[in-house]
mmCIF file of C-alpha atoms in Angstrom:
data_model
loop_
_atom_site.group_PDB
_atom_site.id
_atom_site.type_symbol
_atom_site.label_atom_id
_atom_site.label_comp_id
_atom_site.label_asym_id
_atom_site.label_seq_id
_atom_site.Cartn_x
_atom_site.Cartn_y
_atom_site.Cartn_z
ATOM 1 C CA ASP A 15 -23.680 8.824 -11.538
ATOM 2 C CA GLN A 16 -25.795 8.916 -8.567
ATOM 3 C CA GLY A 17 -23.459 5.638 -6.816
ATOM 4 C CA TRP A 18 -20.540 7.225 -7.597
ATOM 5 C CA ALA A 19 -21.183 10.429 -6.737
ATOM 6 C CA ASP A 20 -22.463 8.995 -3.151
ATOM 7 C CA ALA A 21 -18.983 6.692 -3.343
ATOM 8 C CA PHE A 22 -16.788 10.404 -3.863
ATOM 9 C CA GLN A 23 -19.333 12.155 -1.468
ATOM 10 C CA HIS A 24 -18.484 8.779 0.866
ATOM 11 C CA ALA A 25 -14.831 9.544 0.154
ATOM 12 C CA GLY A 26 -15.442 13.022 1.701
ATOM 13 C CA GLY A 27 -11.895 15.676 1.027
ATOM 14 C CA ALA A 28 -9.867 14.861 -1.329
ATOM 15 C CA TYR A 29 -9.652 11.211 -2.593
ATOM 16 C CA TYR A 30 -8.675 9.271 -6.435
ATOM 17 C CA PRO A 31 -10.542 6.489 -8.374
ATOM 18 C CA LYS A 32 -8.931 3.302 -8.387
ATOM 19 C CA LEU A 33 -8.821 1.610 -11.042
ATOM 20 C CA GLN A 34 -9.245 -2.560 -10.582
ATOM 21 C CA ILE A 35 -8.476 -3.961 -13.440
ATOM 22 C CA SER A 36 -5.978 -7.043 -14.552
ATOM 23 C CA VAL A 37 -3.594 -5.365 -16.547
ATOM 24 C CA PRO A 38 0.266 -3.739 -16.677
ATOM 25 C CA PHE A 39 0.540 -0.977 -14.874
ATOM 26 C CA THR A 40 0.563 2.208 -17.726
ATOM 27 C CA PRO A 41 -0.459 5.550 -17.039
ATOM 28 C CA ALA A 42 -3.525 4.489 -18.541
ATOM 29 C CA THR A 43 -4.267 3.455 -15.139
ATOM 30 C CA ALA A 44 -2.758 4.795 -12.896
ATOM 31 C CA PRO A 45 -4.772 6.596 -10.340
ATOM 32 C CA LYS A 46 -5.577 10.104 -10.903
ATOM 33 C CA LEU A 47 -4.460 11.799 -7.055
ATOM 34 C CA LEU A 48 -5.965 14.719 -5.081
ATOM 35 C CA VAL A 49 -9.207 14.569 -7.056
ATOM 36 C CA LYS A 50 -11.876 16.635 -5.322
ATOM 37 C CA ALA A 51 -14.766 15.721 -4.292
ATOM 38 C CA GLU A 52 -16.549 19.241 -7.347
ATOM 39 C CA ASP A 53 -14.963 16.719 -10.061
ATOM 40 C CA ASN A 54 -16.928 14.020 -9.336
ATOM 41 C CA PRO A 55 -18.076 11.239 -10.904
ATOM 42 C CA GLU A 56 -16.036 12.764 -13.794
ATOM 43 C CA SER A 57 -12.309 11.201 -12.662
ATOM 44 C CA ALA A 58 -13.648 7.692 -12.694
ATOM 45 C CA LYS A 59 -15.367 8.422 -15.868
ATOM 46 C CA GLU A 60 -12.320 9.579 -16.860
ATOM 47 C CA LEU A 61 -10.255 6.996 -15.797
ATOM 48 C CA LEU A 62 -12.497 4.061 -16.828
ATOM 49 C CA ALA A 63 -12.555 5.569 -20.848
ATOM 50 C CA ARG A 64 -9.129 6.161 -21.243
ATOM 51 C CA ALA A 65 -8.575 2.151 -19.615
ATOM 52 C CA ARG A 66 -10.773 1.431 -22.266
ATOM 53 C CA GLN A 67 -9.112 2.741 -24.894
ATOM 54 C CA HIS A 68 -5.822 1.190 -24.738
ATOM 55 C CA PHE A 69 -7.522 -1.903 -23.518
ATOM 56 C CA PRO A 70 -10.109 -2.748 -24.780
ATOM 57 C CA GLN A 71 -10.212 -6.212 -24.354
ATOM 58 C CA ALA A 72 -9.926 -6.114 -20.808
ATOM 59 C CA GLN A 73 -12.149 -7.186 -18.295
ATOM 60 C CA VAL A 74 -12.857 -3.792 -15.809
ATOM 61 C CA ASP A 75 -14.014 -5.274 -12.171
ATOM 62 C CA GLY A 76 -15.020 -1.516 -10.980
ATOM 63 C CA VAL A 77 -13.524 1.666 -9.688
ATOM 64 C CA LEU A 78 -12.005 2.475 -5.677
ATOM 65 C CA VAL A 79 -12.438 5.669 -4.342
ATOM 66 C CA GLN A 80 -10.803 6.147 -0.791
ATOM 67 C CA ARG A 81 -9.467 8.937 0.614
ATOM 68 C CA MET A 82 -5.682 10.330 -0.315
ATOM 69 C CA GLU A 83 -4.164 9.246 3.098
ATOM 70 C CA ARG A 84 -0.834 12.044 3.602
ATOM 71 C CA GLY A 85 2.352 11.113 6.473
ATOM 72 C CA LEU A 86 6.146 10.826 6.806
ATOM 73 C CA ALA A 87 7.194 7.877 4.820
ATOM 74 C CA GLU A 88 5.361 5.097 2.577
ATOM 75 C CA LEU A 89 6.804 1.626 3.510
ATOM 76 C CA ILE A 90 6.031 -1.270 2.500
ATOM 77 C CA ILE A 91 5.453 -4.445 4.399
ATOM 78 C CA GLY A 92 5.178 -8.302 2.909
ATOM 79 C CA TYR A 93 4.419 -11.163 4.005
ATOM 80 C CA ARG A 94 5.865 -14.573 1.857
ATOM 81 C CA ARG A 95 6.264 -18.864 2.786
ATOM 82 C CA ASP A 96 9.519 -19.362 0.846
ATOM 83 C CA PRO A 97 9.843 -23.206 -0.552
ATOM 84 C CA GLU A 98 13.372 -22.505 0.931
ATOM 85 C CA ALA A 99 13.461 -20.244 3.365
ATOM 86 C CA GLY A 100 9.961 -21.127 5.109
ATOM 87 C CA PRO A 101 7.561 -18.214 5.806
ATOM 88 C CA THR A 102 9.659 -15.112 5.491
ATOM 89 C CA VAL A 103 7.906 -10.824 5.899
ATOM 90 C CA LEU A 104 9.905 -7.954 4.407
ATOM 91 C CA LEU A 105 9.773 -3.980 5.706
ATOM 92 C CA GLY A 106 11.216 -2.040 2.830
ATOM 93 C CA LEU A 107 11.418 1.329 1.278
ATOM 94 C CA GLY A 108 7.117 1.311 -0.303
ATOM 95 C CA GLY A 109 5.364 3.452 -3.049
ATOM 96 C CA ILE A 110 6.406 4.464 -5.907
ATOM 97 C CA THR A 111 10.560 4.673 -3.770
ATOM 98 C CA ALA A 112 10.140 0.649 -3.813
ATOM 99 C CA GLU A 113 11.383 1.594 -7.371
ATOM 100 C CA LEU A 114 14.338 3.926 -7.363
ATOM 101 C CA LYS A 115 15.716 2.043 -4.176
ATOM 102 C CA ARG A 116 15.909 -1.765 -2.999
ATOM 103 C CA SER A 117 16.546 -0.228 1.269
ATOM 104 C CA PHE A 118 15.409 -3.507 3.073
ATOM 105 C CA SER A 119 14.898 -4.953 6.272
ATOM 106 C CA VAL A 120 13.832 -8.973 6.108
ATOM 107 C CA ARG A 121 13.414 -12.032 8.632
ATOM 108 C CA ILE A 122 11.597 -15.271 9.265
ATOM 109 C CA ALA A 123 8.144 -15.174 10.347
ATOM 110 C CA PRO A 124 6.718 -14.205 12.831
ATOM 111 C CA VAL A 125 8.727 -11.322 14.272
ATOM 112 C CA SER A 126 7.696 -10.602 17.637
ATOM 113 C CA VAL A 127 7.385 -6.336 18.267
ATOM 114 C CA GLU A 128 11.107 -6.289 19.850
ATOM 115 C CA THR A 129 12.327 -7.953 16.613
ATOM 116 C CA ALA A 130 10.427 -5.778 14.977
ATOM 117 C CA HIS A 131 11.349 -1.460 15.810
ATOM 118 C CA GLU A 132 15.029 -3.348 14.762
ATOM 119 C CA MET A 133 13.930 -3.752 11.368
ATOM 120 C CA ILE A 134 12.650 -0.559 11.317
ATOM 121 C CA GLY A 135 16.259 0.660 13.070
ATOM 122 C CA GLU A 136 18.484 -1.680 9.971
ATOM 123 C CA ILE A 137 16.832 1.022 6.751
ATOM 124 C CA ALA A 138 18.824 4.060 6.969
ATOM 125 C CA GLU A 139 15.792 5.742 5.335
ATOM 126 C CA LEU A 140 14.360 5.498 8.295
ATOM 127 C CA ALA A 141 16.179 7.445 10.700
ATOM 128 C CA VAL A 142 13.868 9.772 9.230
ATOM 129 C CA LEU A 143 11.221 8.451 10.601
ATOM 130 C CA ARG A 144 13.031 8.269 13.967
ATOM 131 C CA GLY A 145 13.931 12.186 14.404
ATOM 132 C CA PHE A 146 16.456 12.698 12.419
ATOM 133 C CA ARG A 147 17.852 16.559 12.104
ATOM 134 C CA ASN A 148 14.984 17.218 13.974
ATOM 135 C CA LEU A 149 12.673 16.259 11.215
ATOM 136 C CA PRO A 150 9.183 15.231 13.110
ATOM 137 C CA ARG A 151 9.064 11.778 14.874
ATOM 138 C CA GLY A 152 6.919 8.836 12.770
ATOM 139 C CA ASP A 153 4.714 5.779 14.453
ATOM 140 C CA CYS A 154 7.576 3.004 14.561
ATOM 141 C CA GLU A 155 5.358 1.149 16.961
ATOM 142 C CA ALA A 156 2.537 1.084 14.718
ATOM 143 C CA LEU A 157 5.103 0.482 11.697
ATOM 144 C CA ALA A 158 6.397 -2.224 14.665
ATOM 145 C CA ARG A 159 3.448 -3.271 15.634
ATOM 146 C CA SER A 160 1.445 -3.507 11.483
ATOM 147 C CA LEU A 161 4.677 -5.359 10.885
ATOM 148 C CA HIS A 162 3.989 -8.275 13.846
ATOM 149 C CA ALA A 163 0.731 -8.869 13.298
ATOM 150 C CA LEU A 164 1.461 -9.485 9.163
ATOM 151 C CA SER A 165 4.669 -11.728 10.448
ATOM 152 C CA LEU A 166 2.013 -13.922 11.975
ATOM 153 C CA LEU A 167 -0.010 -15.010 8.705
ATOM 154 C CA ALA A 168 2.834 -17.884 9.462
ATOM 155 C CA ALA A 169 0.394 -19.656 11.111
ATOM 156 C CA MET A 170 -1.875 -19.822 8.255
ATOM 157 C CA PRO A 171 -0.565 -21.519 5.471
ATOM 158 C CA GLN A 172 -3.168 -21.593 2.989
ATOM 159 C CA VAL A 173 -1.740 -17.903 2.816
ATOM 160 C CA GLY A 174 1.207 -17.933 0.644
ATOM 161 C CA GLU A 175 2.030 -14.280 -0.377
ATOM 162 C CA ALA A 176 0.675 -11.491 1.602
ATOM 163 C CA GLU A 177 2.233 -7.452 0.717
ATOM 164 C CA ILE A 178 0.933 -4.223 1.818
ATOM 165 C CA ASN A 179 2.398 -1.200 0.021
ATOM 166 C CA PRO A 180 2.139 1.020 0.604
ATOM 167 C CA LEU A 181 2.090 1.153 4.543
ATOM 168 C CA ILE A 182 1.713 5.111 5.483
ATOM 169 C CA VAL A 183 3.297 5.766 8.398
ATOM 170 C CA ARG A 184 1.657 9.311 10.275
ATOM 171 C CA GLY A 185 3.390 11.327 12.583
ATOM 172 C CA GLU A 186 4.600 9.887 16.463
ATOM 173 C CA GLY A 187 1.381 8.575 18.109
ATOM 174 C CA LYS A 188 -0.570 8.865 15.000
ATOM 175 C CA GLY A 189 -0.015 5.342 13.072
ATOM 176 C CA ALA A 190 0.317 4.475 9.969
ATOM 177 C CA VAL A 191 -2.864 3.335 7.749
ATOM 178 C CA ALA A 192 -2.334 0.643 4.898
ATOM 179 C CA VAL A 193 -3.469 2.215 1.550
ATOM 180 C CA ASP A 194 -3.302 -0.912 -0.736
ATOM 181 C CA GLY A 195 -2.448 -4.606 -0.058
ATOM 182 C CA LEU A 196 -3.258 -7.632 -1.718
ATOM 183 C CA VAL A 197 -3.071 -11.240 -0.441
ATOM 184 C CA ALA A 198 -2.891 -15.060 -2.271
ATOM 185 C CA LEU A 199 -3.572 -18.257 -0.993
ATOM 186 C CA ALA A 200 -0.886 -21.112 -1.276
ATOM 187 C CA ALA A 201 -0.775 -23.171 -4.317
ATOM 188 C CA GLY A 202 -3.438 -25.613 -3.335
ATOM 189 C CA SER A 203 -5.534 -23.590 -1.304
ATOM 190 C CA HIS A 204 -8.846 -22.915 -2.077
#
């Protein structure tokens, strides 16, 4: 319990434990959001108990505790080495909105920061980050730099694909933060 308590204390403020397990995303494996410090480490124990109940044969690799991030938009940025098109980079609506609406822009990678800004401009829903109807502006420069940086994976043939979802875009000048991500090696890479 002390190890759990230390992890929760280090996360500070609002946080959530997320199960690291190789099973489909279900209510049993869903992260518990906005857990407060006084609830630790019971929330992680509860998450583990739900997973064991629903997936008794699964090997649980652990529980990740991370701070709850907030911003103006949740986006997905992705990289894929397509067998026909070559290296590509994607920008789209992320988080749970990625499942609701397929709104995205794709380019051959790598992309410049300027091209990344063009991609941002192509997604109508991202007008909210550009001050649409006097809404607070998002940090589109940080988003463009993030997309550019991910696209540089094109120079690494051992990387087959990578994704950050969600990438939370904060207010103008406040950056963007990757909340979850993965990198997969290309077939035959070690």
